[in-house]
Amino acid sequence: MTEETPGFEEQPDVPSGATSDDAEPQSATPSAEGAAAPDGDAAAQLVGLTAQLDQARMALAERTADLQRLQAEFQNYRRRVERDRIAVREVAVASLLTELLPVLDDIGRARDHGELVGGFKSVAESLETVAAKMGLQQFGKEGEPFDPTIHEALMHSYAPDVTETTCVAILQPGYRFGERTIRPARVAVAEPQPGAPPVKAEESAETADDKESGGPDEG
């Protein structure tokens, strides 16, 4: 039997040339595949986020286009409604003014005959003022060229002192509302004498000057 020396523990055999640190098990170092795995996950997440961002941008562009289209349609609708409202108002006002024309004709005849006096004159002038404020305009003057779009010829004659068809008398004044003629002026017209030589503008001007100066100078 061998005797154990007290105070010494039996140590495991260590190869020669090796230190005690080499004897301890070394911790496993991360492999290249383990280190590359987190980077691959991050790249995949970045690709997914980029795809989601692109989808969000596309959706935003579509919604923006829809909103712009709806806004344009609403503006067009408002313009149509406003245009229709103005048109309906003009038609209603024109109809009302057309019904008032016989009354205005009576007022004009009473004025021509000197019968527009007293309280009737005040009422008549107030009515004419209201009609003018609503946009009613009277037209038709003696001496203006005849225009079939705004004049209605009720009488016809020939005159040597006219160079074109001319309104020589206003039998009934015309009225317009805005750009709309609600009644043409009823007139008497005169045309140049058949076969008469046309009067030149220079001769007409000289004749007018002679009339203003009292006739041509005598030598």
PDB file of C-alpha atoms in Angstrom:
ATOM      1  CA  MET A   1       0.000   0.000   0.000  1.00  0.00           C
ATOM      2  CA  THR A   2       1.056   3.497  -0.735  1.00  0.00           C
ATOM      3  CA  GLU A   3       0.609   6.154   1.726  1.00  0.00           C
ATOM      4  CA  GLU A   4      -1.000   9.556   0.681  1.00  0.00           C
ATOM      5  CA  THR A   5       0.825  12.545   1.753  1.00  0.00           C
ATOM      6  CA  PRO A   6      -1.532  14.705   3.751  1.00  0.00           C
ATOM      7  CA  GLY A   7      -2.162  18.326   2.396  1.00  0.00           C
ATOM      8  CA  PHE A   8      -1.762  17.520  -1.292  1.00  0.00           C
ATOM      9  CA  GLU A   9      -4.587  16.825  -3.702  1.00  0.00           C
ATOM     10  CA  GLU A  10      -4.081  14.806  -6.763  1.00  0.00           C
ATOM     11  CA  GLN A  11      -3.973  17.016  -9.860  1.00  0.00           C
ATOM     12  CA  PRO A  12      -4.983  15.819 -13.263  1.00  0.00           C
ATOM     13  CA  ASP A  13      -2.290  15.109 -15.712  1.00  0.00           C
ATOM     14  CA  VAL A  14      -1.353  18.162 -17.780  1.00  0.00           C
ATOM     15  CA  PRO A  15       0.615  17.688 -20.938  1.00  0.00           C
ATOM     16  CA  SER A  16       4.047  19.175 -20.912  1.00  0.00           C
ATOM     17  CA  GLY A  17       4.282  22.670 -22.401  1.00  0.00           C
ATOM     18  CA  ALA A  18       0.671  23.475 -21.632  1.00  0.00           C
ATOM     19  CA  THR A  19      -0.373  26.087 -19.114  1.00  0.00           C
ATOM     20  CA  SER A  20      -3.178  25.898 -16.699  1.00  0.00           C
ATOM     21  CA  ASP A  21      -5.227  28.310 -18.760  1.00  0.00           C
ATOM     22  CA  ASP A  22      -5.074  25.935 -21.669  1.00  0.00           C
ATOM     23  CA  ALA A  23      -6.485  23.255 -19.536  1.00  0.00           C
ATOM     24  CA  GLU A  24      -9.761  25.202 -18.967  1.00  0.00           C
ATOM     25  CA  PRO A  25     -12.459  24.747 -21.628  1.00  0.00           C
ATOM     26  CA  GLN A  26     -12.555  27.685 -24.063  1.00  0.00           C
ATOM     27  CA  SER A  27     -15.829  29.451 -24.678  1.00  0.00           C
ATOM     28  CA  ALA A  28     -17.208  28.896 -28.131  1.00  0.00           C
ATOM     29  CA  THR A  29     -16.682  31.926 -30.410  1.00  0.00           C
ATOM     30  CA  PRO A  30     -19.638  33.034 -32.612  1.00  0.00           C
ATOM     31  CA  SER A  31     -19.414  31.620 -36.076  1.00  0.00           C
ATOM     32  CA  ALA A  32     -19.570  33.703 -39.240  1.00  0.00           C
ATOM     33  CA  GLU A  33     -23.083  32.470 -40.023  1.00  0.00           C
ATOM     34  CA  GLY A  34     -24.316  33.472 -36.534  1.00  0.00           C
ATOM     35  CA  ALA A  35     -22.822  36.969 -36.948  1.00  0.00           C
ATOM     36  CA  ALA A  36     -24.372  37.441 -40.400  1.00  0.00           C
ATOM     37  CA  ALA A  37     -27.875  36.424 -39.327  1.00  0.00           C
ATOM     38  CA  PRO A  38     -28.801  39.705 -37.520  1.00  0.00           C
ATOM     39  CA  ASP A  39     -27.616  41.753 -40.532  1.00  0.00           C
ATOM     40  CA  GLY A  40     -29.839  39.700 -42.857  1.00  0.00           C
ATOM     41  CA  ASP A  41     -32.872  40.256 -40.621  1.00  0.00           C
ATOM     42  CA  ALA A  42     -32.251  44.019 -40.575  1.00  0.00           C
ATOM     43  CA  ALA A  43     -32.008  44.139 -44.352  1.00  0.00           C
ATOM     44  CA  ALA A  44     -35.237  42.185 -44.717  1.00  0.00           C
ATOM     45  CA  GLN A  45     -36.980  44.557 -42.302  1.00  0.00           C
ATOM     46  CA  LEU A  46     -35.666  47.566 -44.259  1.00  0.00           C
ATOM     47  CA  VAL A  47     -36.967  46.126 -47.529  1.00  0.00           C
ATOM     48  CA  GLY A  48     -40.364  45.491 -45.956  1.00  0.00           C
ATOM     49  CA  LEU A  49     -40.554  49.023 -44.514  1.00  0.00           C
ATOM     50  CA  THR A  50     -39.559  50.499 -47.864  1.00  0.00           C
ATOM     51  CA  ALA A  51     -42.317  48.518 -49.599  1.00  0.00           C
ATOM     52  CA  GLN A  52     -44.849  49.692 -47.014  1.00  0.00           C
ATOM     53  CA  LEU A  53     -43.696  53.302 -47.467  1.00  0.00           C
ATOM     54  CA  ASP A  54     -44.094  53.023 -51.226  1.00  0.00           C
ATOM     55  CA  GLN A  55     -47.586  51.632 -50.793  1.00  0.00           C
ATOM     56  CA  ALA A  56     -48.459  54.459 -48.402  1.00  0.00           C
ATOM     57  CA  ARG A  57     -47.169  57.023 -50.881  1.00  0.00           C
ATOM     58  CA  MET A  58     -49.187  55.489 -53.700  1.00  0.00           C
ATOM     59  CA  ALA A  59     -52.306  55.461 -51.546  1.00  0.00           C
ATOM     60  CA  LEU A  60     -51.703  59.100 -50.572  1.00  0.00           C
ATOM     61  CA  ALA A  61     -51.273  60.101 -54.224  1.00  0.00           C
ATOM     62  CA  GLU A  62     -54.521  58.330 -55.157  1.00  0.00           C
ATOM     63  CA  ARG A  63     -56.433  59.964 -52.314  1.00  0.00           C
ATOM     64  CA  THR A  64     -54.986  63.358 -53.218  1.00  0.00           C
ATOM     65  CA  ALA A  65     -56.032  62.911 -56.854  1.00  0.00           C
ATOM     66  CA  ASP A  66     -59.529  61.867 -55.742  1.00  0.00           C
ATOM     67  CA  LEU A  67     -59.788  64.916 -53.495  1.00  0.00           C
ATOM     68  CA  GLN A  68     -58.641  67.256 -56.259  1.00  0.00           C
ATOM     69  CA  ARG A  69     -61.138  65.712 -58.672  1.00  0.00           C
ATOM     70  CA  LEU A  70     -63.963  66.076 -56.171  1.00  0.00           C
ATOM     71  CA  GLN A  71     -62.974  69.673 -55.469  1.00  0.00           C
ATOM     72  CA  ALA A  72     -62.947  70.482 -59.204  1.00  0.00           C
ATOM     73  CA  GLU A  73     -66.367  68.852 -59.645  1.00  0.00           C
ATOM     74  CA  PHE A  74     -67.730  70.824 -56.691  1.00  0.00           C
ATOM     75  CA  GLN A  75     -66.387  74.107 -58.110  1.00  0.00           C
ATOM     76  CA  ASN A  76     -67.973  73.309 -61.481  1.00  0.00           C
ATOM     77  CA  TYR A  77     -71.239  72.477 -59.723  1.00  0.00           C
ATOM     78  CA  ARG A  78     -71.175  75.770 -57.842  1.00  0.00           C
ATOM     79  CA  ARG A  79     -70.530  77.693 -61.059  1.00  0.00           C
ATOM     80  CA  ARG A  80     -73.409  75.909 -62.803  1.00  0.00           C
ATOM     81  CA  VAL A  81     -75.753  76.610 -59.916  1.00  0.00           C
ATOM     82  CA  GLU A  82     -74.747  80.268 -59.825  1.00  0.00           C
ATOM     83  CA  ARG A  83     -75.127  80.588 -63.608  1.00  0.00           C
ATOM     84  CA  ASP A  84     -78.550  78.923 -63.500  1.00  0.00           C
ATOM     85  CA  ARG A  85     -79.603  81.128 -60.599  1.00  0.00           C
ATOM     86  CA  ILE A  86     -78.635  84.279 -62.493  1.00  0.00           C
ATOM     87  CA  ALA A  87     -80.394  83.031 -65.633  1.00  0.00           C
ATOM     88  CA  VAL A  88     -83.602  82.269 -63.726  1.00  0.00           C
ATOM     89  CA  ARG A  89     -83.483  85.680 -62.063  1.00  0.00           C
ATOM     90  CA  GLU A  90     -82.975  87.439 -65.407  1.00  0.00           C
ATOM     91  CA  VAL A  91     -85.900  85.592 -66.952  1.00  0.00           C
ATOM     92  CA  ALA A  92     -88.148  86.483 -64.008  1.00  0.00           C
ATOM     93  CA  VAL A  93     -87.143  90.162 -64.040  1.00  0.00           C
ATOM     94  CA  ALA A  94     -87.513  90.357 -67.828  1.00  0.00           C
ATOM     95  CA  SER A  95     -91.013  88.879 -67.580  1.00  0.00           C
ATOM     96  CA  LEU A  96     -91.978  91.414 -64.916  1.00  0.00           C
ATOM     97  CA  LEU A  97     -90.593  94.334 -66.907  1.00  0.00           C
ATOM     98  CA  THR A  98     -92.382  93.136 -70.044  1.00  0.00           C
ATOM     99  CA  GLU A  99     -95.687  93.296 -68.165  1.00  0.00           C
ATOM    100  CA  LEU A 100     -94.873  96.884 -67.118  1.00  0.00           C
ATOM    101  CA  LEU A 101     -94.195  98.144 -70.669  1.00  0.00           C
ATOM    102  CA  PRO A 102     -97.852  99.099 -71.411  1.00  0.00           C
ATOM    103  CA  VAL A 103     -97.899 101.148 -68.203  1.00  0.00           C
ATOM    104  CA  LEU A 104     -94.669 102.897 -69.207  1.00  0.00           C
ATOM    105  CA  ASP A 105     -96.143 103.597 -72.649  1.00  0.00           C
ATOM    106  CA  ASP A 106     -99.170 105.248 -71.000  1.00  0.00           C
ATOM    107  CA  ILE A 107     -96.848 107.342 -68.859  1.00  0.00           C
ATOM    108  CA  GLY A 108     -94.911 108.433 -71.954  1.00  0.00           C
ATOM    109  CA  ARG A 109     -98.094 109.435 -73.822  1.00  0.00           C
ATOM    110  CA  ALA A 110     -99.337 111.346 -70.794  1.00  0.00           C
ATOM    111  CA  ARG A 111     -96.003 113.199 -70.640  1.00  0.00           C
ATOM    112  CA  ASP A 112     -96.175 114.077 -74.335  1.00  0.00           C
ATOM    113  CA  HIS A 113     -99.665 115.526 -73.893  1.00  0.00           C
ATOM    114  CA  GLY A 114     -98.789 117.456 -70.744  1.00  0.00           C
ATOM    115  CA  GLU A 115    -101.031 115.338 -68.546  1.00  0.00           C
ATOM    116  CA  LEU A 116     -98.273 114.115 -66.234  1.00  0.00           C
ATOM    117  CA  VAL A 117     -99.001 116.429 -63.276  1.00  0.00           C
ATOM    118  CA  GLY A 118     -99.647 116.270 -59.570  1.00  0.00           C
ATOM    119  CA  GLY A 119     -99.570 112.996 -57.684  1.00  0.00           C
ATOM    120  CA  PHE A 120     -99.755 110.997 -60.902  1.00  0.00           C
ATOM    121  CA  LYS A 121     -96.439 112.532 -61.992  1.00  0.00           C
ATOM    122  CA  SER A 122     -94.746 111.518 -58.737  1.00  0.00           C
ATOM    123  CA  VAL A 123     -96.019 107.944 -58.972  1.00  0.00           C
ATOM    124  CA  ALA A 124     -95.051 107.684 -62.639  1.00  0.00           C
ATOM    125  CA  GLU A 125     -91.523 108.956 -62.037  1.00  0.00           C
ATOM    126  CA  SER A 126     -91.098 106.554 -59.099  1.00  0.00           C
ATOM    127  CA  LEU A 127     -92.165 103.638 -61.283  1.00  0.00           C
ATOM    128  CA  GLU A 128     -89.721 104.665 -64.014  1.00  0.00           C
ATOM    129  CA  THR A 129     -86.926 104.953 -61.440  1.00  0.00           C
ATOM    130  CA  VAL A 130     -87.610 101.471 -60.054  1.00  0.00           C
ATOM    131  CA  ALA A 131     -87.703  99.987 -63.558  1.00  0.00           C
ATOM    132  CA  ALA A 132     -84.369 101.650 -64.385  1.00  0.00           C
ATOM    133  CA  LYS A 133     -82.814 100.287 -61.179  1.00  0.00           C
ATOM    134  CA  MET A 134     -83.936  96.805 -62.172  1.00  0.00           C
ATOM    135  CA  GLY A 135     -81.963  97.195 -65.407  1.00  0.00           C
ATOM    136  CA  LEU A 136     -84.600  98.369 -67.899  1.00  0.00           C
ATOM    137  CA  GLN A 137     -83.119 100.614 -70.611  1.00  0.00           C
ATOM    138  CA  GLN A 138     -85.056 102.590 -73.202  1.00  0.00           C
ATOM    139  CA  PHE A 139     -83.653 103.055 -76.716  1.00  0.00           C
ATOM    140  CA  GLY A 140     -84.674 104.488 -80.060  1.00  0.00           C
ATOM    141  CA  LYS A 141     -83.921 107.983 -81.377  1.00  0.00           C
ATOM    142  CA  GLU A 142     -84.880 109.889 -84.467  1.00  0.00           C
ATOM    143  CA  GLY A 143     -82.129 110.106 -87.061  1.00  0.00           C
ATOM    144  CA  GLU A 144     -80.326 106.878 -86.169  1.00  0.00           C
ATOM    145  CA  PRO A 145     -79.764 104.243 -88.865  1.00  0.00           C
ATOM    146  CA  PHE A 146     -82.393 101.553 -89.090  1.00  0.00           C
ATOM    147  CA  ASP A 147     -81.269  98.267 -87.526  1.00  0.00           C
ATOM    148  CA  PRO A 148     -83.684  95.381 -88.059  1.00  0.00           C
ATOM    149  CA  THR A 149     -82.336  93.578 -84.977  1.00  0.00           C
ATOM    150  CA  ILE A 150     -83.568  96.322 -82.632  1.00  0.00           C
ATOM    151  CA  HIS A 151     -86.074  98.305 -84.773  1.00  0.00           C
ATOM    152  CA  GLU A 152     -89.473  97.357 -86.124  1.00  0.00           C
ATOM    153  CA  ALA A 153     -90.527  99.483 -89.107  1.00  0.00           C
ATOM    154  CA  LEU A 154     -94.251 100.323 -89.049  1.00  0.00           C
ATOM    155  CA  MET A 155     -94.155 103.130 -91.632  1.00  0.00           C
ATOM    156  CA  HIS A 156     -92.033 103.591 -94.739  1.00  0.00           C
ATOM    157  CA  SER A 157     -91.295 106.587 -96.942  1.00  0.00           C
ATOM    158  CA  TYR A 158     -88.646 108.170 -99.180  1.00  0.00           C
ATOM    159  CA  ALA A 159     -86.662 111.289 -98.396  1.00  0.00           C
ATOM    160  CA  PRO A 160     -84.083 113.195-100.453  1.00  0.00           C
ATOM    161  CA  ASP A 161     -81.958 114.135 -97.464  1.00  0.00           C
ATOM    162  CA  VAL A 162     -81.059 110.631 -96.228  1.00  0.00           C
ATOM    163  CA  THR A 163     -78.244 108.448 -97.520  1.00  0.00           C
ATOM    164  CA  GLU A 164     -79.426 105.199 -95.901  1.00  0.00           C
ATOM    165  CA  THR A 165     -82.513 103.743 -94.325  1.00  0.00           C
ATOM    166  CA  THR A 166     -83.060 106.022 -91.340  1.00  0.00           C
ATOM    167  CA  CYS A 167     -85.460 106.163 -88.406  1.00  0.00           C
ATOM    168  CA  VAL A 168     -87.325 109.435 -88.904  1.00  0.00           C
ATOM    169  CA  ALA A 169     -89.908 108.965 -86.148  1.00  0.00           C
ATOM    170  CA  ILE A 170     -90.132 106.875 -82.983  1.00  0.00           C
ATOM    171  CA  LEU A 171     -93.671 105.592 -82.714  1.00  0.00           C
ATOM    172  CA  GLN A 172     -92.964 103.477 -79.638  1.00  0.00           C
ATOM    173  CA  PRO A 173     -89.646 103.302 -77.784  1.00  0.00           C
ATOM    174  CA  GLY A 174     -87.795 100.026 -77.471  1.00  0.00           C
ATOM    175  CA  TYR A 175     -86.603  98.472 -74.237  1.00  0.00           C
ATOM    176  CA  ARG A 176     -83.751  96.153 -73.380  1.00  0.00           C
ATOM    177  CA  PHE A 177     -82.760  94.352 -70.213  1.00  0.00           C
ATOM    178  CA  GLY A 178     -79.042  93.707 -70.075  1.00  0.00           C
ATOM    179  CA  GLU A 179     -78.113  92.173 -73.428  1.00  0.00           C
ATOM    180  CA  ARG A 180     -81.682  91.058 -74.107  1.00  0.00           C
ATOM    181  CA  THR A 181     -84.084  93.121 -76.212  1.00  0.00           C
ATOM    182  CA  ILE A 182     -87.488  92.667 -74.633  1.00  0.00           C
ATOM    183  CA  ARG A 183     -89.219  94.933 -77.188  1.00  0.00           C
ATOM    184  CA  PRO A 184     -87.882  96.475 -80.402  1.00  0.00           C
ATOM    185  CA  ALA A 185     -88.371 100.163 -81.076  1.00  0.00           C
ATOM    186  CA  ARG A 186     -91.321 100.710 -83.415  1.00  0.00           C
ATOM    187  CA  VAL A 187     -90.345 103.378 -85.884  1.00  0.00           C
ATOM    188  CA  ALA A 188     -91.118 105.114 -89.165  1.00  0.00           C
ATOM    189  CA  VAL A 189     -88.281 104.841 -91.646  1.00  0.00           C
ATOM    190  CA  ALA A 190     -87.233 106.786 -94.730  1.00  0.00           C
ATOM    191  CA  GLU A 191     -85.075 105.581 -97.596  1.00  0.00           C
ATOM    192  CA  PRO A 192     -83.175 107.577-100.213  1.00  0.00           C
ATOM    193  CA  GLN A 193     -85.139 108.535-103.338  1.00  0.00           C
ATOM    194  CA  PRO A 194     -84.941 105.793-105.985  1.00  0.00           C
ATOM    195  CA  GLY A 195     -82.485 106.762-108.712  1.00  0.00           C
ATOM    196  CA  ALA A 196     -80.998 109.663-106.701  1.00  0.00           C
ATOM    197  CA  PRO A 197     -77.181 109.827-106.875  1.00  0.00           C
ATOM    198  CA  PRO A 198     -75.524 108.787-103.606  1.00  0.00           C
ATOM    199  CA  VAL A 199     -74.447 111.705-101.467  1.00  0.00           C
ATOM    200  CA  LYS A 200     -70.767 111.577-100.647  1.00  0.00           C
ATOM    201  CA  ALA A 201     -69.592 112.068 -97.111  1.00  0.00           C
ATOM    202  CA  GLU A 202     -67.515 115.126 -98.080  1.00  0.00           C
ATOM    203  CA  GLU A 203     -70.493 116.795 -99.768  1.00  0.00           C
ATOM    204  CA  SER A 204     -72.663 116.060 -96.745  1.00  0.00           C
ATOM    205  CA  ALA A 205     -70.057 117.634 -94.460  1.00  0.00           C
ATOM    206  CA  GLU A 206     -69.775 120.722 -96.710  1.00  0.00           C
ATOM    207  CA  THR A 207     -73.552 121.072 -96.779  1.00  0.00           C
ATOM    208  CA  ALA A 208     -73.682 120.880 -92.984  1.00  0.00           C
ATOM    209  CA  ASP A 209     -70.940 123.534 -92.713  1.00  0.00           C
ATOM    210  CA  ASP A 210     -72.782 125.814 -95.130  1.00  0.00           C
ATOM    211  CA  LYS A 211     -75.945 125.488 -93.091  1.00  0.00           C
ATOM    212  CA  GLU A 212     -74.094 126.376 -89.893  1.00  0.00           C
ATOM    213  CA  SER A 213     -72.300 129.380 -91.490  1.00  0.00           C
ATOM    214  CA  GLY A 214     -75.422 130.707 -93.177  1.00  0.00           C
ATOM    215  CA  GLY A 215     -74.670 129.575 -96.764  1.00  0.00           C
ATOM    216  CA  PRO A 216     -71.740 129.788 -99.162  1.00  0.00           C
ATOM    217  CA  ASP A 217     -69.821 133.075 -99.431  1.00  0.00           C
ATOM    218  CA  GLU A 218     -70.775 135.305-102.341  1.00  0.00           C
ATOM    219  CA  GLY A 219     -67.923 137.028-104.214  1.00  0.00           C
TER     220      GLY A 219
END
